[in-house]
Amino acid sequence: MKTHKIIVTDYIEENLDWEAEQLKDLPVEFYALQLKQAPLDELIKKIADADILVVNMAQINADVLAKLQKCKLIIRHGAGYDNVDINAATKHGIQVCYVPDYCQEEVAEQAMMLLLAAFRKFNRQLESMKISVQKGEWDFSPIIPLAKLAGKKVGIIGCGRIGSKVLKMLRGFNADVLVCDPFLTSDRKAELNIESIPLDEVLSQSDLVTIHCSLTPETRGLINEHNLKLMKKNAILINTARGAIVDSKALAKAITENWIAGAAIDVYGKEPPHKNFELIDLQNVILTPHISWYSVDAEWNIREKIIEDIKRHLDGLKPRFPIN
């Protein structure tokens, strides 16, 4: 019986002892490495003879894929796969899969938290509290004016697994939801009771816009200077999808020059962002540390699903969510 070599290129868990235990009775050799920051030649050297790769944040580009000698499956540890060159993998006969059915509730909850925190001016409420304690009387001047979310227009860009959960949450607040997702089927739109309208209409009509689309060549830089200028002056942008969907320099300009009112961001083009990142310390911006995916439940959920896909592959079955 053939022994399959499984290599984890990088991981965020404390250790992968549980995974090793789950695989110990199978015909595999299991190696957990930390190659996220490794130079290209070192990465290639360490993973060249893998049969199965499990990839978190390591960049698996065309050069890396060309040097894989016998790899048949790459499992992306996450709900996106922009760090794996899918076309190159297909060219080399390598199946790529991912785990889009985890952390959906967590990301939706984070998006709603950021939306409400930005809309209700949470940072300024904290400022007001400090001033009021010092004065010995309430001073709401940093906060006023405030509005209610009910009846406001909220735009959702991308209404898939996560966006549709945000949609349902927003309806609980009696918000008027606008959706841009040209990939939704007629049945799915009917199920959600929505229509998909053009991006420029969503941006120009919405009081808040929350992003839930995948990062693709078409969506990279989608929220740029041109599209930010379409938004209302009182509008707020929320991004819990992928950092590169938003041009952060253009967003900083939009906020400092009052094209829009503010933003709440959990994802970045470079992670973590550098200390001179243009959105840091802007008054009307809330930044969180790409934590929307995380809960103890989600962490174990994805680990279990990755092991399931490994076992499926060893049994000659397709992965649960193949990409190519």
PDB file of N, CA and C in Angstrom, residues 232-268:
ATOM      1  N   LYS A 232     -22.393  58.129  -0.581  1.00  0.00           N
ATOM      2  CA  LYS A 232     -22.903  59.296   0.129  1.00  0.00           C
ATOM      3  C   LYS A 232     -21.852  59.847   1.094  1.00  0.00           C
ATOM      4  N   LYS A 233     -21.939  61.116   1.407  1.00  0.00           N
ATOM      5  CA  LYS A 233     -21.009  61.730   2.355  1.00  0.00           C
ATOM      6  C   LYS A 233     -21.179  61.168   3.770  1.00  0.00           C
ATOM      7  N   ASN A 234     -22.374  60.657   4.066  1.00  0.00           N
ATOM      8  CA  ASN A 234     -22.604  60.092   5.399  1.00  0.00           C
ATOM      9  C   ASN A 234     -22.386  58.576   5.425  1.00  0.00           C
ATOM     10  N   ALA A 235     -21.905  58.006   4.324  1.00  0.00           N
ATOM     11  CA  ALA A 235     -21.810  56.548   4.215  1.00  0.00           C
ATOM     12  C   ALA A 235     -20.622  55.988   4.996  1.00  0.00           C
ATOM     13  N   ILE A 236     -20.769  54.725   5.404  1.00  0.00           N
ATOM     14  CA  ILE A 236     -19.729  53.997   6.127  1.00  0.00           C
ATOM     15  C   ILE A 236     -19.451  52.701   5.381  1.00  0.00           C
ATOM     16  N   LEU A 237     -18.168  52.352   5.233  1.00  0.00           N
ATOM     17  CA  LEU A 237     -17.758  51.138   4.536  1.00  0.00           C
ATOM     18  C   LEU A 237     -17.253  50.112   5.540  1.00  0.00           C
ATOM     19  N   ILE A 238     -17.725  48.864   5.421  1.00  0.00           N
ATOM     20  CA  ILE A 238     -17.285  47.770   6.294  1.00  0.00           C
ATOM     21  C   ILE A 238     -16.684  46.677   5.428  1.00  0.00           C
ATOM     22  N   ASN A 239     -15.513  46.179   5.797  1.00  0.00           N
ATOM     23  CA  ASN A 239     -14.876  45.105   5.027  1.00  0.00           C
ATOM     24  C   ASN A 239     -14.380  43.998   5.947  1.00  0.00           C
ATOM     25  N   THR A 240     -15.014  42.827   5.833  1.00  0.00           N
ATOM     26  CA  THR A 240     -14.541  41.626   6.539  1.00  0.00           C
ATOM     27  C   THR A 240     -14.233  40.516   5.534  1.00  0.00           C
ATOM     28  N   ALA A 241     -14.055  40.874   4.252  1.00  0.00           N
ATOM     29  CA  ALA A 241     -13.850  39.872   3.202  1.00  0.00           C
ATOM     30  C   ALA A 241     -12.350  39.669   2.942  1.00  0.00           C
ATOM     31  N   ARG A 242     -11.774  40.472   2.077  1.00  0.00           N
ATOM     32  CA  ARG A 242     -10.339  40.452   1.788  1.00  0.00           C
ATOM     33  C   ARG A 242      -9.864  41.893   1.653  1.00  0.00           C
ATOM     34  N   GLY A 243      -8.688  42.177   2.204  1.00  0.00           N
ATOM     35  CA  GLY A 243      -8.186  43.537   2.227  1.00  0.00           C
ATOM     36  C   GLY A 243      -7.982  44.134   0.856  1.00  0.00           C
ATOM     37  N   ALA A 244      -7.508  43.326  -0.087  1.00  0.00           N
ATOM     38  CA  ALA A 244      -7.158  43.848  -1.409  1.00  0.00           C
ATOM     39  C   ALA A 244      -8.369  44.230  -2.248  1.00  0.00           C
ATOM     40  N   ILE A 245      -9.572  43.925  -1.775  1.00  0.00           N
ATOM     41  CA  ILE A 245     -10.772  44.378  -2.495  1.00  0.00           C
ATOM     42  C   ILE A 245     -10.905  45.894  -2.407  1.00  0.00           C
ATOM     43  N   VAL A 246     -10.358  46.473  -1.333  1.00  0.00           N
ATOM     44  CA  VAL A 246     -10.444  47.918  -1.103  1.00  0.00           C
ATOM     45  C   VAL A 246      -9.073  48.555  -1.300  1.00  0.00           C
ATOM     46  N   ASP A 247      -9.023  49.621  -2.065  1.00  0.00           N
ATOM     47  CA  ASP A 247      -7.803  50.427  -2.196  1.00  0.00           C
ATOM     48  C   ASP A 247      -7.686  51.267  -0.930  1.00  0.00           C
ATOM     49  N   SER A 248      -6.811  50.852  -0.015  1.00  0.00           N
ATOM     50  CA  SER A 248      -6.749  51.500   1.300  1.00  0.00           C
ATOM     51  C   SER A 248      -6.281  52.944   1.219  1.00  0.00           C
ATOM     52  N   LYS A 249      -5.415  53.252   0.269  1.00  0.00           N
ATOM     53  CA  LYS A 249      -4.974  54.647   0.111  1.00  0.00           C
ATOM     54  C   LYS A 249      -6.145  55.521  -0.332  1.00  0.00           C
ATOM     55  N   ALA A 250      -6.928  55.011  -1.272  1.00  0.00           N
ATOM     56  CA  ALA A 250      -8.102  55.760  -1.728  1.00  0.00           C
ATOM     57  C   ALA A 250      -9.115  55.901  -0.595  1.00  0.00           C
ATOM     58  N   LEU A 251      -9.263  54.857   0.227  1.00  0.00           N
ATOM     59  CA  LEU A 251     -10.196  54.921   1.349  1.00  0.00           C
ATOM     60  C   LEU A 251      -9.749  55.961   2.363  1.00  0.00           C
ATOM     61  N   ALA A 252      -8.464  56.006   2.680  1.00  0.00           N
ATOM     62  CA  ALA A 252      -7.953  57.010   3.611  1.00  0.00           C
ATOM     63  C   ALA A 252      -8.214  58.421   3.083  1.00  0.00           C
ATOM     64  N   LYS A 253      -8.011  58.604   1.788  1.00  0.00           N
ATOM     65  CA  LYS A 253      -8.271  59.910   1.170  1.00  0.00           C
ATOM     66  C   LYS A 253      -9.755  60.249   1.242  1.00  0.00           C
ATOM     67  N   ALA A 254     -10.601  59.245   0.994  1.00  0.00           N
ATOM     68  CA  ALA A 254     -12.049  59.472   1.017  1.00  0.00           C
ATOM     69  C   ALA A 254     -12.524  59.915   2.396  1.00  0.00           C
ATOM     70  N   ILE A 255     -11.900  59.361   3.440  1.00  0.00           N
ATOM     71  CA  ILE A 255     -12.313  59.698   4.807  1.00  0.00           C
ATOM     72  C   ILE A 255     -11.735  61.046   5.237  1.00  0.00           C
ATOM     73  N   THR A 256     -10.465  61.267   4.968  1.00  0.00           N
ATOM     74  CA  THR A 256      -9.840  62.527   5.396  1.00  0.00           C
ATOM     75  C   THR A 256     -10.390  63.717   4.624  1.00  0.00           C
ATOM     76  N   GLU A 257     -10.819  63.490   3.389  1.00  0.00           N
ATOM     77  CA  GLU A 257     -11.387  64.581   2.584  1.00  0.00           C
ATOM     78  C   GLU A 257     -12.918  64.605   2.624  1.00  0.00           C
ATOM     79  N   ASN A 258     -13.484  63.770   3.519  1.00  0.00           N
ATOM     80  CA  ASN A 258     -14.935  63.778   3.784  1.00  0.00           C
ATOM     81  C   ASN A 258     -15.786  63.392   2.580  1.00  0.00           C
ATOM     82  N   TRP A 259     -15.270  62.488   1.732  1.00  0.00           N
ATOM     83  CA  TRP A 259     -16.136  61.940   0.683  1.00  0.00           C
ATOM     84  C   TRP A 259     -17.158  61.011   1.323  1.00  0.00           C
ATOM     85  N   ILE A 260     -16.690  60.245   2.330  1.00  0.00           N
ATOM     86  CA  ILE A 260     -17.572  59.366   3.092  1.00  0.00           C
ATOM     87  C   ILE A 260     -17.319  59.607   4.573  1.00  0.00           C
ATOM     88  N   ALA A 261     -18.182  59.047   5.423  1.00  0.00           N
ATOM     89  CA  ALA A 261     -18.105  59.361   6.855  1.00  0.00           C
ATOM     90  C   ALA A 261     -17.123  58.507   7.626  1.00  0.00           C
ATOM     91  N   GLY A 262     -16.860  57.276   7.177  1.00  0.00           N
ATOM     92  CA  GLY A 262     -15.958  56.433   7.952  1.00  0.00           C
ATOM     93  C   GLY A 262     -15.904  55.015   7.422  1.00  0.00           C
ATOM     94  N   ALA A 263     -15.175  54.160   8.160  1.00  0.00           N
ATOM     95  CA  ALA A 263     -14.999  52.773   7.747  1.00  0.00           C
ATOM     96  C   ALA A 263     -14.710  51.911   8.962  1.00  0.00           C
ATOM     97  N   ALA A 264     -14.976  50.612   8.798  1.00  0.00           N
ATOM     98  CA  ALA A 264     -14.631  49.612   9.817  1.00  0.00           C
ATOM     99  C   ALA A 264     -14.060  48.410   9.074  1.00  0.00           C
ATOM    100  N   ILE A 265     -12.828  48.053   9.409  1.00  0.00           N
ATOM    101  CA  ILE A 265     -12.056  47.118   8.587  1.00  0.00           C
ATOM    102  C   ILE A 265     -11.457  46.005   9.455  1.00  0.00           C
ATOM    103  N   ASP A 266     -11.545  44.771   8.967  1.00  0.00           N
ATOM    104  CA  ASP A 266     -10.946  43.628   9.671  1.00  0.00           C
ATOM    105  C   ASP A 266      -9.896  42.907   8.827  1.00  0.00           C
ATOM    106  N   VAL A 267      -9.734  43.304   7.564  1.00  0.00           N
ATOM    107  CA  VAL A 267      -8.834  42.596   6.648  1.00  0.00           C
ATOM    108  C   VAL A 267      -7.963  43.598   5.897  1.00  0.00           C
ATOM    109  N   TYR A 268      -6.763  43.161   5.524  1.00  0.00           N
ATOM    110  CA  TYR A 268      -5.759  44.085   5.001  1.00  0.00           C
ATOM    111  C   TYR A 268      -4.985  43.436   3.859  1.00  0.00           C
TER     112      TYR A 268
END
